[in-house]
Coordinates of C-alpha atoms in Angstrom, one line a residue:
Chain A
M220 CA 159.9 2.5 248.5
T221 CA 160.2 6.1 249.6
T222 CA 164.0 6.0 249.7
S223 CA 164.3 5.0 246.0
E224 CA 162.3 8.1 244.9
P225 CA 164.6 10.9 245.8
H226 CA 167.6 8.9 244.5
R227 CA 166.1 8.6 241.1
S228 CA 165.3 12.3 240.7
A229 CA 168.7 13.2 242.0
A230 CA 170.3 11.1 239.4
G231 CA 168.3 12.8 236.8
D232 CA 169.2 16.3 238.0
S233 CA 172.8 16.6 238.9
L234 CA 174.7 13.4 239.5
P235 CA 176.8 12.0 236.7
P236 CA 175.0 9.4 234.6
N237 CA 176.0 6.3 236.5
G238 CA 172.2 6.0 236.3
V239 CA 170.5 2.8 235.5
G240 CA 173.1 0.2 236.6
G241 CA 173.7 1.8 239.9
A242 CA 170.0 2.2 240.8
S243 CA 169.2 -1.4 240.0
A244 CA 172.0 -2.6 242.3
L245 CA 170.4 -0.9 245.3
K246 CA 168.4 -3.5 247.2
A247 CA 165.1 -2.4 248.8
I248 CA 164.4 -4.0 252.1
R249 CA 160.7 -4.1 253.2
L250 CA 159.7 -3.0 256.7
K251 CA 159.8 -6.0 259.1
H252 CA 156.8 -6.7 261.3
P253 CA 158.1 -8.9 264.2
W254 CA 154.9 -8.6 266.2
R255 CA 152.8 -10.1 263.5
N256 CA 154.7 -13.4 263.8
T257 CA 154.7 -13.3 267.6
F258 CA 151.0 -12.7 267.7
A259 CA 150.4 -15.5 265.2
V260 CA 152.3 -18.0 267.4
V261 CA 150.4 -16.9 270.5
L262 CA 147.1 -17.5 268.7
V263 CA 148.1 -20.9 267.4
V264 CA 149.2 -22.0 270.9
I265 CA 146.0 -20.8 272.5
F266 CA 144.0 -22.7 269.9
A267 CA 146.0 -25.9 270.3
L268 CA 145.6 -25.8 274.1
F269 CA 141.8 -25.4 273.7
V270 CA 141.5 -28.3 271.2
I271 CA 143.6 -30.6 273.4
D272 CA 141.6 -29.7 276.5
A273 CA 138.3 -30.2 274.7
A274 CA 139.3 -33.6 273.4
Q275 CA 139.9 -34.8 277.0
R276 CA 137.1 -33.1 278.8
P277 CA 134.4 -35.7 279.8
A278 CA 131.5 -33.3 279.7
Y279 CA 131.7 -33.1 275.9
D280 CA 131.2 -36.9 275.9
W281 CA 132.7 -37.4 272.4
P282 CA 131.6 -41.1 272.2
S283 CA 128.0 -40.0 272.4
V284 CA 128.6 -37.4 269.8
G285 CA 129.9 -40.1 267.5
K286 CA 126.9 -42.4 268.4
Y287 CA 124.2 -39.8 267.6
L288 CA 125.8 -38.0 264.7
F289 CA 124.5 -40.4 262.1
D290 CA 121.5 -41.6 264.1
S291 CA 118.6 -42.0 261.7
R292 CA 116.4 -39.7 263.8
V293 CA 119.0 -36.9 263.6
S294 CA 119.7 -37.3 259.9
A295 CA 115.9 -37.3 259.2
A296 CA 115.6 -34.1 261.2
A297 CA 118.5 -32.6 259.3
L298 CA 116.6 -33.2 256.1
V299 CA 113.6 -31.4 257.5
T300 CA 115.8 -28.4 258.4
L301 CA 117.1 -28.4 254.9
E302 CA 113.6 -28.6 253.4
L303 CA 112.4 -25.8 255.6
T304 CA 115.4 -23.6 254.5
V305 CA 115.0 -24.3 250.8
L306 CA 111.3 -23.9 250.6
A307 CA 111.2 -20.8 252.8
M308 CA 114.0 -19.1 250.8
F309 CA 112.3 -20.0 247.5
F310 CA 109.1 -18.3 248.4
A311 CA 111.0 -15.5 250.2
I312 CA 112.9 -14.7 247.0
I313 CA 109.9 -14.7 244.8
L314 CA 107.9 -12.5 247.2
G315 CA 111.0 -10.4 247.8
V316 CA 111.5 -9.6 244.1
S317 CA 107.9 -8.7 243.8
L318 CA 108.1 -6.4 246.8
A319 CA 111.3 -4.8 245.6
I320 CA 109.7 -4.0 242.2
M321 CA 106.6 -2.7 244.0
R322 CA 108.8 -0.4 246.1
L323 CA 110.3 1.0 242.9
S324 CA 106.9 1.5 241.3
P325 CA 105.8 5.1 240.4
N326 CA 102.3 4.3 241.9
P327 CA 102.3 5.6 245.4
V328 CA 99.7 3.1 246.6
V329 CA 101.7 0.1 245.4
K330 CA 104.8 1.6 246.9
G331 CA 103.0 2.2 250.2
V332 CA 101.7 -1.3 250.4
A333 CA 105.2 -2.7 250.0
W334 CA 106.5 -0.3 252.6
F335 CA 103.8 -1.3 255.0
Y336 CA 104.6 -5.0 254.5
L337 CA 108.3 -4.3 255.3
W338 CA 107.4 -2.2 258.3
I339 CA 105.3 -5.0 259.8
F340 CA 107.5 -8.0 259.0
R341 CA 110.9 -6.4 259.7
G342 CA 109.6 -4.6 262.8
T343 CA 108.5 -7.7 264.7
P344 CA 110.6 -10.7 265.9
V345 CA 110.4 -13.8 263.7
Y346 CA 109.7 -15.9 266.8
V347 CA 106.6 -13.8 267.6
Q348 CA 105.5 -14.2 264.0
L349 CA 105.9 -17.9 264.1
V350 CA 103.8 -18.1 267.2
F351 CA 101.1 -16.1 265.4
W352 CA 101.2 -18.6 262.5
G353 CA 100.8 -21.4 264.9
L354 CA 97.6 -19.8 266.2
I355 CA 96.3 -19.0 262.7
A356 CA 93.6 -21.7 262.9
I357 CA 92.2 -20.1 266.0
I358 CA 92.0 -16.7 264.4
Y359 CA 90.8 -17.9 261.0
K360 CA 89.0 -21.2 261.6
T361 CA 88.0 -21.7 257.9
I362 CA 89.4 -20.5 254.6
D363 CA 86.7 -19.6 252.2
I364 CA 86.9 -19.1 248.5
G365 CA 84.3 -17.0 246.8
L366 CA 83.2 -13.4 246.3
P367 CA 83.2 -11.0 249.2
F368 CA 79.8 -10.4 251.0
S369 CA 78.3 -13.6 249.5
E370 CA 78.2 -17.3 250.3
P371 CA 81.6 -18.9 249.7
W372 CA 81.9 -21.5 247.0
V373 CA 84.3 -23.7 248.9
T374 CA 85.2 -23.8 252.6
F375 CA 88.3 -25.5 254.1
S376 CA 89.1 -26.0 257.7
T377 CA 92.4 -24.2 258.3
N378 CA 93.7 -26.9 260.5
D379 CA 93.1 -29.6 257.9
L380 CA 94.5 -27.5 255.0
I381 CA 97.8 -26.3 256.5
G382 CA 99.9 -28.5 258.7
A383 CA 102.6 -27.3 261.1
F384 CA 105.4 -27.8 258.5
W385 CA 103.8 -25.5 256.0
L386 CA 102.9 -23.0 258.6
A387 CA 106.6 -22.9 259.5
V388 CA 107.5 -22.4 255.8
I389 CA 105.0 -19.6 255.5
G390 CA 106.1 -17.9 258.7
L391 CA 109.8 -18.1 257.7
A392 CA 109.2 -17.1 254.1
L393 CA 107.0 -14.0 254.8
N394 CA 109.5 -12.7 257.4
E395 CA 112.4 -13.3 255.1
A396 CA 110.7 -11.7 252.1
A397 CA 110.9 -8.4 253.8
Y398 CA 114.7 -8.6 254.0
M399 CA 115.0 -10.1 250.5
A400 CA 113.0 -7.1 249.2
E401 CA 115.6 -4.7 250.5
I402 CA 118.5 -6.7 249.1
V403 CA 116.9 -7.0 245.7
R404 CA 116.0 -3.3 245.7
A405 CA 119.6 -2.4 246.4
G406 CA 120.6 -4.7 243.6
L407 CA 118.2 -3.2 241.0
L408 CA 119.2 0.3 242.0
S409 CA 122.9 -0.5 241.5
V410 CA 122.5 -1.1 237.8
D411 CA 123.3 2.0 235.7
K412 CA 120.2 3.7 234.3
G413 CA 121.9 3.7 230.9
Q414 CA 121.5 -0.1 230.7
E415 CA 117.7 0.2 230.8
E416 CA 117.8 3.0 228.2
A417 CA 120.0 0.9 225.9
A418 CA 117.7 -2.1 226.1
T419 CA 114.6 0.1 225.6
A420 CA 116.2 1.8 222.6
L421 CA 116.8 -1.7 221.1
G422 CA 113.1 -2.3 221.3
M423 CA 113.2 -4.6 224.3
G424 CA 110.1 -4.7 226.5
W425 CA 110.0 -4.1 230.3
F426 CA 110.1 -7.8 231.2
Q427 CA 112.8 -8.7 228.7
T428 CA 114.9 -5.7 229.9
M429 CA 114.5 -6.9 233.5
R430 CA 115.3 -10.6 232.8
R431 CA 118.1 -10.2 230.2
V432 CA 119.8 -6.9 231.2
I433 CA 118.9 -5.6 234.7
L434 CA 118.6 -8.7 236.9
P435 CA 121.8 -10.5 235.7
Q436 CA 123.7 -7.4 236.6
A437 CA 121.8 -6.8 239.8
M438 CA 122.7 -10.4 240.8
R439 CA 126.3 -9.4 241.5
V440 CA 125.0 -7.2 244.2
I441 CA 122.2 -9.4 245.3
I442 CA 124.0 -12.7 245.7
P443 CA 126.5 -12.1 248.6
P444 CA 123.9 -10.8 251.0
T445 CA 121.4 -13.5 249.9
G446 CA 124.0 -16.1 250.7
N447 CA 124.1 -14.6 254.2
E448 CA 120.3 -14.8 254.4
V449 CA 120.3 -18.5 253.3
I450 CA 122.8 -19.3 256.1
S451 CA 120.8 -17.2 258.5
M452 CA 117.6 -18.9 257.5
L453 CA 119.2 -22.4 258.0
K454 CA 119.8 -21.4 261.6
T455 CA 116.5 -19.6 262.1
T456 CA 114.7 -22.8 261.3
S457 CA 115.6 -23.8 264.9
L458 CA 112.9 -21.3 266.0
V459 CA 110.0 -23.1 264.4
T460 CA 109.4 -24.9 267.6
A461 CA 107.3 -21.8 268.2
V462 CA 104.7 -23.0 265.7
P463 CA 105.1 -25.7 267.2
L464 CA 107.1 -27.9 264.8
S465 CA 109.5 -30.3 266.4
T466 CA 110.7 -32.5 263.6
E467 CA 113.7 -30.3 262.6
L468 CA 117.3 -30.6 263.7
Y469 CA 117.4 -28.6 266.9
S470 CA 114.1 -29.7 268.3
R471 CA 114.9 -33.3 267.5
T472 CA 118.3 -33.3 269.2
R473 CA 116.8 -31.6 272.2
D474 CA 114.1 -34.2 272.4
I475 CA 116.7 -37.0 272.3
S476 CA 118.7 -35.3 275.0
A477 CA 115.6 -35.1 277.2
E478 CA 115.6 -38.9 277.1
T479 CA 119.3 -39.3 277.7
F480 CA 119.7 -36.5 280.3
N481 CA 122.8 -35.5 278.4
P482 CA 122.3 -32.4 276.4
I483 CA 125.9 -31.3 275.6
P484 CA 126.9 -34.0 273.0
L485 CA 123.6 -33.6 271.2
L486 CA 124.1 -29.8 271.0
I487 CA 127.4 -30.6 269.4
V488 CA 125.7 -33.1 267.0
A489 CA 123.3 -30.4 265.9
S490 CA 126.1 -27.9 265.5
I491 CA 128.1 -30.2 263.3
W492 CA 125.1 -30.7 261.0
Y493 CA 124.4 -27.0 260.8
L494 CA 128.1 -26.3 260.1
A495 CA 128.2 -29.0 257.4
F496 CA 125.2 -27.4 255.6
T497 CA 126.6 -23.8 255.9
S498 CA 129.9 -25.0 254.5
V499 CA 128.3 -26.5 251.5
L500 CA 126.2 -23.4 251.0
M501 CA 129.3 -21.2 251.1
V502 CA 130.9 -23.2 248.4
G503 CA 127.8 -22.9 246.2
Q504 CA 127.8 -19.1 246.8
Y505 CA 131.4 -18.9 245.7
F506 CA 130.6 -20.4 242.3
L507 CA 127.4 -18.4 241.9
E508 CA 129.3 -15.2 242.6
R509 CA 132.0 -16.2 240.1
Y510 CA 129.3 -16.8 237.4
F511 CA 127.6 -13.5 237.8
A512 CA 130.9 -11.6 238.0
R513 CA 131.6 -12.4 234.4
G514 CA 132.6 -9.5 232.3
V515 CA 133.4 -7.4 235.3
G516 CA 137.2 -7.7 235.2
D517 CA 139.4 -5.5 237.3
R518 CA 141.3 -4.2 234.3
R519 CA 139.9 -0.9 233.4
P520 CA 139.4 -0.4 229.7
D521 CA 141.1 3.0 229.7
R522 CA 144.3 1.4 231.0
G523 CA 144.6 -0.7 227.9
T524 CA 147.8 -0.3 225.9
T525 CA 146.4 -0.9 222.4
A526 CA 144.1 1.9 221.5
T527 CA 142.9 1.2 218.0
G528 CA 143.1 -2.5 218.5
T529 CA 144.1 -4.6 215.6
L530 CA 146.5 -6.6 217.8
P531 CA 145.3 -8.8 220.7
V532 CA 146.2 -7.3 224.0
I533 CA 147.7 -10.6 225.2
G534 CA 151.3 -10.0 226.2
G535 CA 151.1 -6.5 224.7
N536 CA 151.6 -4.6 228.0
Q537 CA 154.5 -6.6 229.5
P538 CA 157.4 -4.3 228.7
T539 CA 156.1 -1.9 231.3
V540 CA 156.7 -4.4 234.1
I541 CA 159.9 -4.0 236.0
T542 CA 162.4 -6.7 235.5
G543 CA 163.3 -9.2 238.1
A544 CA 161.1 -9.4 241.2
A545 CA 157.9 -8.3 239.5
P546 CA 155.3 -7.2 242.1
V547 CA 151.9 -8.8 242.2
Q548 CA 150.3 -6.1 240.0
G549 CA 152.7 -6.7 237.2
A550 CA 151.8 -10.4 237.1
D551 CA 148.1 -9.5 237.0
A552 CA 148.4 -7.0 234.2
G553 CA 149.9 -9.7 232.1
D554 CA 147.2 -12.4 232.5
Q555 CA 144.0 -10.4 232.8
P556 CA 143.2 -10.1 229.1
I557 CA 143.6 -13.9 228.7
D558 CA 141.3 -14.8 231.6
P559 CA 138.6 -12.2 232.0
G560 CA 136.5 -14.4 234.1
H561 CA 138.7 -14.5 237.2
G562 CA 138.2 -10.9 238.2
G563 CA 135.7 -9.6 240.7
T564 CA 136.7 -11.8 243.6
R565 CA 140.0 -10.0 244.2
S566 CA 139.8 -7.2 246.7
Chain B
M947 CA 121.6 -3.3 204.3
S948 CA 124.3 -0.9 203.3
D949 CA 123.0 -0.3 199.8
T950 CA 119.3 0.1 200.5
L951 CA 117.1 0.7 203.4
S952 CA 113.8 0.4 201.8
G953 CA 113.6 -3.3 202.5
G954 CA 112.6 -2.8 206.1
N955 CA 109.9 -0.4 205.2
T956 CA 106.8 -2.4 206.0
S957 CA 104.4 0.0 207.6
A958 CA 102.5 2.7 205.7
A959 CA 105.2 3.4 203.1
P960 CA 105.4 7.0 202.1
A961 CA 104.0 7.7 198.7
T962 CA 106.9 9.6 197.3
P963 CA 110.5 8.6 197.8
A964 CA 111.2 12.2 198.5
A965 CA 109.1 12.1 201.7
P966 CA 111.3 13.0 204.6
M967 CA 112.5 10.3 207.1
V968 CA 112.0 12.5 210.2
V969 CA 109.5 15.3 210.5
A970 CA 109.3 17.4 213.6
E971 CA 106.5 19.9 213.9
A972 CA 106.4 22.3 216.8
V973 CA 107.9 19.8 219.2
S974 CA 108.0 21.0 222.7
K975 CA 109.1 19.4 225.9
S976 CA 108.9 20.6 229.5
F977 CA 110.2 19.1 232.7
G978 CA 107.9 20.6 235.2
S979 CA 108.0 24.4 234.6
N980 CA 111.3 24.1 232.8
E981 CA 110.7 24.3 229.1
V982 CA 113.7 22.6 227.4
L983 CA 112.3 22.4 223.9
K984 CA 110.4 25.3 222.5
S985 CA 108.5 24.4 219.3
I986 CA 111.2 22.7 217.3
S987 CA 110.4 22.1 213.6
L988 CA 112.8 20.4 211.2
E989 CA 113.0 17.7 208.6
V990 CA 115.5 15.0 207.8
K991 CA 115.5 13.5 204.4
H992 CA 116.2 9.8 203.5
G993 CA 120.0 9.3 203.6
E994 CA 120.6 12.7 205.1
V995 CA 123.2 13.3 207.9
L996 CA 122.1 16.0 210.3
C997 CA 124.4 17.3 213.0
L998 CA 122.9 19.0 216.0
V999 CA 125.3 21.3 217.8
G1000 CA 124.9 23.8 220.6
P1001 CA 125.9 24.5 224.2
S1002 CA 125.1 22.0 226.9
G1003 CA 121.5 22.4 228.2
S1004 CA 120.4 23.7 224.8
G1005 CA 118.0 20.7 224.5
K1006 CA 119.7 18.9 221.6
S1007 CA 120.0 15.6 223.5
T1008 CA 116.4 15.9 224.7
F1009 CA 115.2 16.4 221.2
L1010 CA 117.2 13.3 220.0
R1011 CA 115.7 11.2 222.8
C1012 CA 112.2 12.4 221.8
I1013 CA 112.8 10.9 218.3
N1014 CA 112.7 7.3 219.7
H1015 CA 110.3 8.2 222.5
L1016 CA 112.9 7.7 225.3
E1017 CA 111.7 11.1 226.3
V1018 CA 108.0 11.9 225.9
L1019 CA 107.3 15.2 224.2
S1020 CA 104.8 17.5 225.7
S1021 CA 103.3 18.9 222.5
G1022 CA 103.9 18.8 218.8
R1023 CA 104.2 16.1 216.2
L1024 CA 107.1 13.9 215.5
S1025 CA 107.1 11.2 212.9
V1026 CA 109.7 8.8 211.5
D1027 CA 109.2 7.4 208.0
G1028 CA 105.6 8.7 208.0
Q1029 CA 104.7 7.1 211.3
L1030 CA 104.0 9.2 214.4
V1031 CA 106.5 8.2 217.2
G1032 CA 105.1 7.1 220.5
F1033 CA 101.6 8.5 219.9
R1034 CA 98.4 8.0 218.1
E1035 CA 96.6 11.0 216.7
S1036 CA 92.9 11.3 217.2
G1037 CA 90.9 14.4 216.8
D1038 CA 93.1 17.3 217.9
K1039 CA 94.9 15.3 220.6
L1040 CA 97.8 12.8 220.8
Y1041 CA 97.4 9.7 222.8
E1042 CA 100.5 7.9 224.1
L1043 CA 101.0 4.4 222.8
H1044 CA 101.2 1.3 224.9
P1045 CA 104.9 0.6 225.7
K1046 CA 104.7 -2.6 223.6
E1047 CA 103.8 -0.5 220.5
A1048 CA 106.4 2.1 221.3
A1049 CA 109.0 -0.7 221.6
K1050 CA 108.0 -2.0 218.2
Q1051 CA 108.7 1.4 216.7
R1052 CA 112.1 1.6 218.3
R1053 CA 113.3 -1.5 216.5
D1054 CA 113.7 0.6 213.4
I1055 CA 115.6 3.4 215.2
G1056 CA 119.1 2.7 216.3
M1057 CA 120.6 4.7 219.1
V1058 CA 124.2 5.2 220.2
F1059 CA 124.9 6.7 223.6
Q1060 CA 127.5 8.9 225.0
R1061 CA 128.5 6.3 227.6
F1062 CA 128.2 3.4 225.2
N1063 CA 125.8 1.5 227.5
L1064 CA 127.0 -1.9 226.4
F1065 CA 125.7 -4.8 228.5
P1066 CA 128.7 -5.6 230.7
H1067 CA 127.7 -9.2 231.4
M1068 CA 127.7 -10.1 227.7
T1069 CA 130.6 -10.3 225.3
A1070 CA 130.9 -8.0 222.3
I1071 CA 129.2 -10.5 220.0
E1072 CA 126.5 -11.3 222.6
N1073 CA 125.7 -7.6 222.9
I1074 CA 125.1 -7.5 219.2
M1075 CA 123.1 -10.7 219.0
E1076 CA 120.8 -10.0 221.9
A1077 CA 118.2 -7.8 220.3
P1078 CA 117.8 -9.5 216.9
I1079 CA 117.3 -12.8 218.8
R1080 CA 115.1 -11.6 221.7
V1081 CA 113.2 -8.8 220.0
K1082 CA 113.0 -9.9 216.4
G1083 CA 113.1 -13.6 217.1
Q1084 CA 115.6 -14.3 214.4
K1085 CA 117.6 -17.6 214.2
K1086 CA 120.8 -17.7 216.2
A1087 CA 123.0 -18.9 213.4
V1088 CA 121.8 -16.2 211.1
V1089 CA 122.2 -13.5 213.7
E1090 CA 125.7 -14.7 214.6
K1091 CA 126.9 -14.6 211.0
R1092 CA 125.5 -11.1 210.7
A1093 CA 127.0 -10.0 214.0
R1094 CA 130.5 -11.2 212.8
E1095 CA 130.0 -9.2 209.6
L1096 CA 129.1 -6.1 211.6
L1097 CA 132.1 -6.5 213.9
D1098 CA 134.3 -6.8 210.9
R1099 CA 132.7 -3.7 209.5
V1100 CA 133.6 -1.7 212.6
G1101 CA 137.1 -3.2 212.6
L1102 CA 136.7 -5.5 215.6
A1103 CA 136.4 -8.9 214.1
D1104 CA 139.1 -10.2 216.5
R1105 CA 137.3 -8.9 219.6
A1106 CA 134.0 -10.8 219.3
D1107 CA 134.5 -12.7 222.6
Y1108 CA 135.8 -9.8 224.7
Y1109 CA 133.7 -8.4 227.5
P1110 CA 133.2 -4.6 227.3
A1111 CA 135.4 -4.1 230.4
H1112 CA 138.3 -5.5 228.4
L1113 CA 137.8 -3.1 225.4
S1114 CA 138.9 0.5 225.1
G1115 CA 136.3 3.2 225.0
G1116 CA 136.6 3.6 221.3
Q1117 CA 136.2 -0.1 220.8
Q1118 CA 133.2 -0.2 223.1
Q1119 CA 131.5 2.6 221.1
R1120 CA 132.2 0.8 217.8
V1121 CA 130.6 -2.4 219.3
A1122 CA 127.6 -0.2 220.4
I1123 CA 127.3 1.1 216.8
A1124 CA 127.4 -2.5 215.5
R1125 CA 124.7 -3.5 218.1
A1126 CA 122.4 -0.8 216.9
L1127 CA 123.0 -1.7 213.2
A1128 CA 122.2 -5.4 213.9
M1129 CA 118.5 -4.3 214.1
D1130 CA 118.6 -3.0 210.5
P1131 CA 117.4 0.5 211.5
K1132 CA 116.1 3.0 209.0
L1133 CA 117.5 5.8 211.2
M1134 CA 120.5 6.1 213.5
L1135 CA 120.6 8.5 216.4
F1136 CA 124.0 9.4 218.0
D1137 CA 124.0 11.2 221.3
E1138 CA 127.4 12.7 221.7
P1139 CA 129.1 9.5 220.7
T1140 CA 132.7 10.7 221.2
S1141 CA 132.3 12.9 224.2
A1142 CA 133.3 10.3 226.7
L1143 CA 136.3 9.2 224.8
D1144 CA 140.0 10.0 225.2
P1145 CA 141.1 12.3 222.4
E1146 CA 143.2 9.7 220.6
L1147 CA 140.2 7.3 220.4
V1148 CA 137.7 9.8 218.9
G1149 CA 139.0 9.2 215.3
E1150 CA 138.3 5.5 215.1
V1151 CA 134.6 6.1 216.1
L1152 CA 134.2 9.0 213.7
D1153 CA 135.7 6.8 210.9
V1154 CA 133.0 4.2 211.5
M1155 CA 130.3 6.9 211.4
K1156 CA 131.7 8.4 208.2
E1157 CA 131.6 5.0 206.5
L1158 CA 128.1 4.6 207.7
A1159 CA 127.1 8.0 206.3
K1160 CA 128.6 7.1 203.0
S1161 CA 126.6 3.9 202.9
G1162 CA 123.4 6.0 202.8
M1163 CA 122.2 5.7 206.4
T1164 CA 120.0 8.5 207.7
M1165 CA 121.7 9.9 210.7
I1166 CA 121.1 12.5 213.4
V1167 CA 124.2 13.2 215.4
V1168 CA 124.5 15.4 218.5
T1169 CA 128.1 16.3 218.6
H1170 CA 130.8 18.8 219.4
E1171 CA 133.1 17.5 216.6
M1172 CA 132.9 20.4 214.2
G1173 CA 135.3 18.8 211.8
F1174 CA 133.1 15.8 211.5
A1175 CA 130.1 18.0 210.9
R1176 CA 131.9 20.0 208.3
E1177 CA 133.0 16.9 206.4
V1178 CA 130.1 14.5 206.7
A1179 CA 126.9 16.4 207.6
D1180 CA 124.4 17.5 204.9
T1181 CA 122.8 19.9 207.4
L1182 CA 124.0 21.5 210.5
V1183 CA 121.5 22.7 213.1
F1184 CA 122.5 25.0 215.9
M1185 CA 120.3 24.9 219.0
D1186 CA 120.4 27.1 222.0
G1187 CA 117.9 27.6 224.8
G1188 CA 115.5 25.0 223.4
V1189 CA 115.1 26.6 220.0
V1190 CA 116.7 26.1 216.6
V1191 CA 118.8 29.3 216.1
E1192 CA 120.3 28.5 212.7
A1193 CA 120.3 25.6 210.3
G1194 CA 121.8 25.1 206.9
D1195 CA 124.8 23.7 205.0
P1196 CA 127.5 23.0 207.6
R1197 CA 130.3 24.6 205.6
E1198 CA 128.3 27.8 205.3
V1199 CA 127.1 27.9 208.9
L1200 CA 130.5 27.2 210.3
A1201 CA 132.3 29.7 208.0
N1202 CA 129.7 32.4 208.1
P1203 CA 127.2 32.2 211.0
Q1204 CA 124.3 34.6 210.7
H1205 CA 123.3 34.8 214.3
Q1206 CA 125.1 36.4 217.2
R1207 CA 124.6 33.3 219.4
T1208 CA 126.0 31.0 216.8
K1209 CA 129.0 33.2 216.4
A1210 CA 129.6 33.3 220.1
F1211 CA 129.3 29.5 220.4
L1212 CA 131.5 28.8 217.4
S1213 CA 134.2 31.2 218.5
K1214 CA 134.5 29.1 221.7
V1215 CA 134.6 25.6 220.1
L1216 CA 136.4 26.2 216.8

């Protein structure tokens, strides 16, 4: 790259105009990186050795893994894990959006309440919170509905009203909401203030502006970390044994291994299920991200070639591309106007 | 809508057709102790094009934003088409309206921003259709037909399905103008509509604005384009330090400014 630069300027200054033909005949050789290949080979060898060894090692007990992988007790527990994840995230996102909006409120009391919530729920371990939720029936024996300082209209026994499953959902959701609030807040702040002004100037109300203009744009910032949180939540469900709830994946496989005295294959079984779920979630996240990245192409508008624009841009900027071995950027510049949706995922 | 604007005039119609579209009486605005507008009074007649010029920080953009209540004035009275903007008068005080009522007033006032502010997640035509559908509740088919007409009017009929990121600055600003026009406004506000554009893109936006002025739209334009002001404006207002220094026929003001400050400013920009 660098060697071609002085050559060209020299040709322009003083050398006889053998110019274009001579320059194109000079072949540019890229810098070679022999260590990259060596390192890659070493990694592959180490990985292969590990796999061959693991396949033969008796302690992994692969036959048992196969036996329990689709055991009906295990798959039922996997379903519970999935339910816990979905429900907890659902409530966490609703509460998180509310808290984020509260934190952006001009009212200092509203702001303060949201801040206090975050302080408590982010500042204590989720395991400790889950133990607390398990003991809720001891702290609040009954749940009363009515006006303060008067006889309640209805009274429920806490134990009868909320089972371990829902306590686990509440515990997970309230903890997660604190993290979701920060993610949503960052997303809302990432949207340019002019967007809100433009919507307001068009006569849109606050709620409409939020739903149609601000949130769809904030989603681009909100979704990647939220995907992380969903995956993290899936794994955090293994802590609900603190409530105690023992019908989810990890507790169930541990209970089975307590009967068989063989914990390792069941740990592998649980891991395979967790991995399967996270893999599916990652695929879903990819498509969500692609949807919300619409309109955010990587082609800057001021780089466009047609200014006043009566002709379509398609193919219009190809002459600038160097002939022959066109670099990656050249190929991109050609197809971007045709396919605006593909942008955003490129780094 | 190009021939007449009286159709959208539902509320408390002014008695005489000569009644001005915009009346500002002693409008003041402070940010904390910083007084950016000091008792601005001016009138804009129906179909008039008024250009606001002046150095940056002179308060012209703030005044423009007060007209559709994006900025809340501190004192004074500002009305559009005989209706007080953003406030209700009772006794000797003004009471700010509920955001819903202010939003209703803004439907009739189109605004074009320096940085376009198109919605990036919507295509050009979706940008134009959004407010008529969501705010006015008009039928999608009707709105779409109208949106295509407007895109054609600003010379972008072939860009309906482009996202803003794939349009040049000038094209984005023309879509933004079409988006404002889709609400059938009585009044259009332009806040430095060409200041963020590359020089070669300025002309296409000004052409659209000239055409709009010719069609009889009432326009208030904050601008640094003196050529546009000279050619299109009926009135030129020069502001500095939050006050109107000089106002009048643009050709006269530009050729023969009366005030020292106007002279100093014009000598720098012309």
